[in-house]
Coordinates of C-alpha atoms in Angstrom, one line a residue:
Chain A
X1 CA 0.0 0.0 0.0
X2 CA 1.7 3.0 -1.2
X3 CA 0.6 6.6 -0.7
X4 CA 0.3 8.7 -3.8
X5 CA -0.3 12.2 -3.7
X6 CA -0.8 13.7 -7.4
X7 CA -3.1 16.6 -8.3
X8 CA -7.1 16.4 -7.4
X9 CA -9.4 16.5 -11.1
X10 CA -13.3 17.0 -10.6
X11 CA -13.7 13.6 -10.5
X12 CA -12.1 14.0 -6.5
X13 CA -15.0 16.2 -6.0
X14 CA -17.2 14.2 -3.7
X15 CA -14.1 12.1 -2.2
X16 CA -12.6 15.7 -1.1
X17 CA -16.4 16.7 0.4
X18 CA -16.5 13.7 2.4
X19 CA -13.2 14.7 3.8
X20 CA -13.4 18.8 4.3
X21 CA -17.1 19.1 5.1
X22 CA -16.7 17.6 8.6
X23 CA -13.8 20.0 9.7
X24 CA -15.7 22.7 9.0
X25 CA -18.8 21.8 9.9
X26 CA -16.9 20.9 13.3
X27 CA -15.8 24.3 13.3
X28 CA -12.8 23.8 15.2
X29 CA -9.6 24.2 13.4
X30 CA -9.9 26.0 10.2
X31 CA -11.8 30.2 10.8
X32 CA -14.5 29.3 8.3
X33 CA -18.4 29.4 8.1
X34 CA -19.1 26.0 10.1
X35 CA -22.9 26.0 8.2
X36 CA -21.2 26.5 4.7
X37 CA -22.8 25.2 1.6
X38 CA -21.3 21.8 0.6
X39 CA -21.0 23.9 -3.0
X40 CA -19.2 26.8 -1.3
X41 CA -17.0 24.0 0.6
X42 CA -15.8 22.7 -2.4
X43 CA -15.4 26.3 -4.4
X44 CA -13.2 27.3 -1.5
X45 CA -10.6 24.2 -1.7
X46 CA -10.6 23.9 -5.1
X47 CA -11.0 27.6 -6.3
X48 CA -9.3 28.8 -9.3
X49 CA -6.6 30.3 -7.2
X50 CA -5.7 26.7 -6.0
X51 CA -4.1 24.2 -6.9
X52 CA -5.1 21.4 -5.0
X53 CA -4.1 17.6 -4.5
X54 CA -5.4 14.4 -3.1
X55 CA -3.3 11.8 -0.9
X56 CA -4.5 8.8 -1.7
X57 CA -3.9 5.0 -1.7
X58 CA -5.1 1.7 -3.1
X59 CA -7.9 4.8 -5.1
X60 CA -9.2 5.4 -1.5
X61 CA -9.0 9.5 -0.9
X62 CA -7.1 9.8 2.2
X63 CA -6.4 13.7 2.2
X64 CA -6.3 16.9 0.7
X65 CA -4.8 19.9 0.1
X66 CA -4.1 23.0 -1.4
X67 CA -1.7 25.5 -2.4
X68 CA -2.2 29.3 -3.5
X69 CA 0.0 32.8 -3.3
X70 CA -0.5 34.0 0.1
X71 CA -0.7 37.5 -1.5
X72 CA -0.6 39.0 -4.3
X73 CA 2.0 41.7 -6.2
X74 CA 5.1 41.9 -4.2
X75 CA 3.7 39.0 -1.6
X76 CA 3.0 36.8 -4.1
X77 CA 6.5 34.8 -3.6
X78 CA 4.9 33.7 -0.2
X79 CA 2.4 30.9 -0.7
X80 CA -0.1 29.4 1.9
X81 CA -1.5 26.0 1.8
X82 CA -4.5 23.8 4.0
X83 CA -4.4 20.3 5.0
X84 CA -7.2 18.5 5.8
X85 CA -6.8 14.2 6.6
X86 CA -10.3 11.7 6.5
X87 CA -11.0 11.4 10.0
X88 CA -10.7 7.1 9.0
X89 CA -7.0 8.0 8.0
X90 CA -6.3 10.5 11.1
X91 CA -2.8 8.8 12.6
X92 CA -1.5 7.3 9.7
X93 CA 0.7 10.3 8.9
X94 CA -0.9 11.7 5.7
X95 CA -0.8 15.2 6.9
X96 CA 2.9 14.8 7.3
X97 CA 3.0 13.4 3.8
X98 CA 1.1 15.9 2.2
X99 CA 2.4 18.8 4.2
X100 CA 6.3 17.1 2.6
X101 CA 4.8 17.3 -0.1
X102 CA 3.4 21.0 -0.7
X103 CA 7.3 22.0 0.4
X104 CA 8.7 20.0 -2.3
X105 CA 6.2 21.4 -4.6
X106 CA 6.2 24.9 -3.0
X107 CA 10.1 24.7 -4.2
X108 CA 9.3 23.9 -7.4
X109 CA 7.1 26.2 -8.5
X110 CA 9.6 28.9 -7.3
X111 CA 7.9 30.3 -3.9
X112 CA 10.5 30.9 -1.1
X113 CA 8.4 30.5 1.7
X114 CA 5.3 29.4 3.1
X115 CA 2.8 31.0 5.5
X116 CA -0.1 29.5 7.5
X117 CA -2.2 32.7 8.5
X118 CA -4.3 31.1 11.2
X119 CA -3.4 27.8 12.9
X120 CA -5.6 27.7 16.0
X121 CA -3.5 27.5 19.1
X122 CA -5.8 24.5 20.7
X123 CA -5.0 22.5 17.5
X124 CA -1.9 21.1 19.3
X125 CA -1.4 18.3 17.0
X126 CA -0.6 20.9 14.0
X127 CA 1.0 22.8 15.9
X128 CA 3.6 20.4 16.9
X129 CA 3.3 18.5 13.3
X130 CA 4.2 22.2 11.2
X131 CA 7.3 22.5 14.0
X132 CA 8.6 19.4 13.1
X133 CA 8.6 19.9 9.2
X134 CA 10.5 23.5 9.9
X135 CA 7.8 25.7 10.3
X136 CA 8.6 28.4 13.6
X137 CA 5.8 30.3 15.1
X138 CA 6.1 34.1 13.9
X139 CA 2.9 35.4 15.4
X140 CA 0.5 35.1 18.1
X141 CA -3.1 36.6 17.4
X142 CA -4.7 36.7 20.8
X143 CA -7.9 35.1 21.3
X144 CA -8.4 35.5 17.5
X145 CA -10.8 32.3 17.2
X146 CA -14.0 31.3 19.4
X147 CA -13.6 27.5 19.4
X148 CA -16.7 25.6 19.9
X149 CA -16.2 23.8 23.0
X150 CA -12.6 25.5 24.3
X151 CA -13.6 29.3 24.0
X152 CA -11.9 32.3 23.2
X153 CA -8.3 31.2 22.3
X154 CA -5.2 32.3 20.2
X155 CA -4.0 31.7 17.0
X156 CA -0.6 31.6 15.4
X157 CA 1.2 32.7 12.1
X158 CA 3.2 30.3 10.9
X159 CA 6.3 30.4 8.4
X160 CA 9.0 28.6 6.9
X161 CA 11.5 29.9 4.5
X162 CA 12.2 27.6 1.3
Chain L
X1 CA -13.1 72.8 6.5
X2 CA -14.7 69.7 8.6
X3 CA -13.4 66.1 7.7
X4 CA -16.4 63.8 7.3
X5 CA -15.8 60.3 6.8
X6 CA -19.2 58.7 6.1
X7 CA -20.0 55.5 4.2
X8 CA -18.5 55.5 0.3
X9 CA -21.5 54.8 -2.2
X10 CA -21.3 54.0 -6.2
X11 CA -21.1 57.9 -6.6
X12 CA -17.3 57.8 -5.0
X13 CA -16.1 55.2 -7.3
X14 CA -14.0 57.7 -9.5
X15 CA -12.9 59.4 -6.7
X16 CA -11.6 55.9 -4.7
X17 CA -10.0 54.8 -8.2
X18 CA -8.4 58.3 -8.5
X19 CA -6.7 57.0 -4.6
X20 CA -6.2 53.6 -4.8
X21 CA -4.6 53.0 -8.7
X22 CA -1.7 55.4 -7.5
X23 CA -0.7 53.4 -4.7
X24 CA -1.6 49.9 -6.2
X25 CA 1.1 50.9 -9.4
X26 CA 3.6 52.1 -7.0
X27 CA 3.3 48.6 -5.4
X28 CA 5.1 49.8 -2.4
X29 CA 2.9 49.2 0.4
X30 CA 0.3 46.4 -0.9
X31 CA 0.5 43.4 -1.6
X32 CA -1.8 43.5 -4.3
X33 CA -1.1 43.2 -8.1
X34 CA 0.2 46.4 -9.2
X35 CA -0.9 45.9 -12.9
X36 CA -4.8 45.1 -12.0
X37 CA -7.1 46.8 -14.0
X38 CA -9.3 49.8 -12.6
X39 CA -12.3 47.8 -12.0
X40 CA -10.8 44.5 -10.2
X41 CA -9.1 47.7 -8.0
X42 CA -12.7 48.9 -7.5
X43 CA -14.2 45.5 -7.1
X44 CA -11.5 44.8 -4.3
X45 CA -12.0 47.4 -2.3
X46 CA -15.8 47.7 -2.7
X47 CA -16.3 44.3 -2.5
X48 CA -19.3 42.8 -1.2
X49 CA -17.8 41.6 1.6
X50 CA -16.5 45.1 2.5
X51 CA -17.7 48.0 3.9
X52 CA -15.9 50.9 2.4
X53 CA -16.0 54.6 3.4
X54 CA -14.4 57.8 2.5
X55 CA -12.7 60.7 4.3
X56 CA -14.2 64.3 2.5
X57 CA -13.4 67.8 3.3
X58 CA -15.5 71.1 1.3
X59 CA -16.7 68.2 -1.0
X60 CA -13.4 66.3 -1.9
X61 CA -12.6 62.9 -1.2
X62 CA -9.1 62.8 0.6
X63 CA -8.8 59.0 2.0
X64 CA -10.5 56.0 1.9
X65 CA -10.8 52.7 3.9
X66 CA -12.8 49.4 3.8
X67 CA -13.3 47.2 6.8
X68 CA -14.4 43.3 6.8
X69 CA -14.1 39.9 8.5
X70 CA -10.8 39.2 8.4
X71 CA -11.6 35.4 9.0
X72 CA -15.0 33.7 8.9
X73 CA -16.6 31.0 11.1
X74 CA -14.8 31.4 14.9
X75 CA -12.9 33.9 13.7
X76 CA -15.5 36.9 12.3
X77 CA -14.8 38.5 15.3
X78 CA -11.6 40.0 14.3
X79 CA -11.6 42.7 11.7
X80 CA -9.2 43.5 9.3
X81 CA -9.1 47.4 7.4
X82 CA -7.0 48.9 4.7
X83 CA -6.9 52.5 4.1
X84 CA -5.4 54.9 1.6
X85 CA -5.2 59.0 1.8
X86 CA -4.5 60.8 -1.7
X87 CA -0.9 62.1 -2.3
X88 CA -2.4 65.4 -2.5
X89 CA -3.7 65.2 1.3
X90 CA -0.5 63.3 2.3
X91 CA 0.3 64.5 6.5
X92 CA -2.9 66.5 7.3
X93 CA -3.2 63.4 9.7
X94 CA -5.8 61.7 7.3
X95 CA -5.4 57.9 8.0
X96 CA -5.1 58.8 11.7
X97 CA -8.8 60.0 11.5
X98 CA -9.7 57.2 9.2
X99 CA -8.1 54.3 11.5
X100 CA -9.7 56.2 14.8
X101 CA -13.3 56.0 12.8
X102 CA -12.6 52.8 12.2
X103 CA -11.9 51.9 15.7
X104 CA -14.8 53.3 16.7
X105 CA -16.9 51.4 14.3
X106 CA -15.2 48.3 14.6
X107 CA -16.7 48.7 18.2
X108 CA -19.9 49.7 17.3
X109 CA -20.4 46.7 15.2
X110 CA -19.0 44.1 17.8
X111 CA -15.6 43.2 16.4
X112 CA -13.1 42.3 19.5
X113 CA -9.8 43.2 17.9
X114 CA -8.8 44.6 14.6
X115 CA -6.0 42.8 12.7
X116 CA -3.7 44.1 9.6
X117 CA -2.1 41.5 8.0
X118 CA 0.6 42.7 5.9
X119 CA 2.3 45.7 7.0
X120 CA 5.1 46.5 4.2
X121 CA 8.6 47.2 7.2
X122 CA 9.6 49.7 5.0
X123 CA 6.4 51.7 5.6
X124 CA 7.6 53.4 8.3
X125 CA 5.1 56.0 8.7
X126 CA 2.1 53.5 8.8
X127 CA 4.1 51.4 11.4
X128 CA 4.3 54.3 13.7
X129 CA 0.7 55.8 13.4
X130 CA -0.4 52.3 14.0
X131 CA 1.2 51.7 16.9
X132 CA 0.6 55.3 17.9
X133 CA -3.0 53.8 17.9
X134 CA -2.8 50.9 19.7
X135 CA -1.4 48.6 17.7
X136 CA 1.5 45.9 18.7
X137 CA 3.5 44.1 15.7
X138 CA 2.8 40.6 16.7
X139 CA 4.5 39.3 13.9
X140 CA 7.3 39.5 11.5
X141 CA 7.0 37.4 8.2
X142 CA 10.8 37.4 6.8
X143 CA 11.3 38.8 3.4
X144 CA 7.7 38.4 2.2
X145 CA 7.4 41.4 0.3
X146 CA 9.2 42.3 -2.7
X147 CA 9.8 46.1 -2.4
X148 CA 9.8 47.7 -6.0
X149 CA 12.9 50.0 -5.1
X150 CA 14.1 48.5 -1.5
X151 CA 14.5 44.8 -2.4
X152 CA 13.1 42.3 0.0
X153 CA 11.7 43.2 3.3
X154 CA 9.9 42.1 6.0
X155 CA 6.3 42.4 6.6
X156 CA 4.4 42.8 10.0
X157 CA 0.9 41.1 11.7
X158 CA -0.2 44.1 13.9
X159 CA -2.8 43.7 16.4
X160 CA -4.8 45.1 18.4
X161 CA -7.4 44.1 20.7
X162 CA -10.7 46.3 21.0

């Protein structure tokens, strides 16, 4: 059983709602609209600013991501990317592969350095996972996101060089 | 001669676009595409997810700023503004009384902290009247802006809580 990450087609669609429509709908890691359209879900992670990819093995979707420029004009060097892992795979290390991945891409498509905007503080997990692969916390936003069950808590900027 | 800074309707599109194309060509101190054409420069920063207003003395408009979410889901409670004064009204204290209104109304409308998220190092001036206001850099992205003249520089997160 090998892991292959390649590019997502629309033919990923409903394999990459399956795995992003819980998160948000959980509302607890990524600052977006919990009651979101399943439509809207999908237009955000694979909008035309996007490229976005699918972990997968033995055809079974295991994860997702994308890549964009974080900003535009003299930003646009910078890209950001989101993760998102099937709660079935969660353990198995496909955020780690995928979040490899994205660097080794990130390189090749000539960005020199990546930014996560908004990587909430309780989501320890990430937190520890993004330190691991080189990323260094460059920003605290206090109590920047209402957490569903923790409360008011903080949020970091995270940032790695390429 | 009384500064008003009241809500921007379709009638201050000209004058907005007379601001903002200036500053968006310089590419000095946005992040934004300095090439885009006159109406995605419009469409930015009177989107619909905006509110936008103006800053007018005896009838001319000398500034501008939009406020909006700067995250959705748990984190709508944190606002992000961007603001622009015309070259010709340059240190009459303009974008102080813009930011200070939009202080105030970030209040009135329940925000809980106001975040910018890419303030060009270079832009000295901006960094000071910020902080004069309130605002803390919480963070500093390395070399992730492309300075037309200066090379690259830094860029901060400031912050500030409301």
């Amino acid at each position: 059983m090998t892991m292959l990450i390649r590019k997502a087609t629309a033919d990923d669609a409903k394999a990459i709602v399956e795995i992003i429509l819980p998160t948000i709908r959980e509302g607890a890691t990524y600052a977006l609209d919990p009651n979101m359209s399943e439509a809207d879900a999908l237009a955000y992670w694979m909008g035309p600013d996007k490229e976005t990819f699918v972990a997968e093995e033995d055809g079974a979707v295991l994860g997702t991501y994308y890549m964009r420029p974080n900003q535009a004009g003299g930003g646009r060097h910078v890209c950001n990317c989101g993760y998102m892992t099937s709660a079935a795979a969660t353990g198995r290390g496909v955020a780690r592969r995928m979040c490899e991945h994205s660097l080794e891409h990130a390189r090749s498509r000539g960005y020199r350095a990546m930014q996560f905007n908004f990587v909430v503080s309780t989501n320890e997990r990430a937190v520890r996972l993004w330190q691991s692969l080189g990323f260094g916390i460059v920003g605290r936003l206090p109590v920047a996101f209402q957490h569903p069950t923790a409360g008011d808590v903080d949020a970091f900027v995270m940032y790695q060089q390429l």
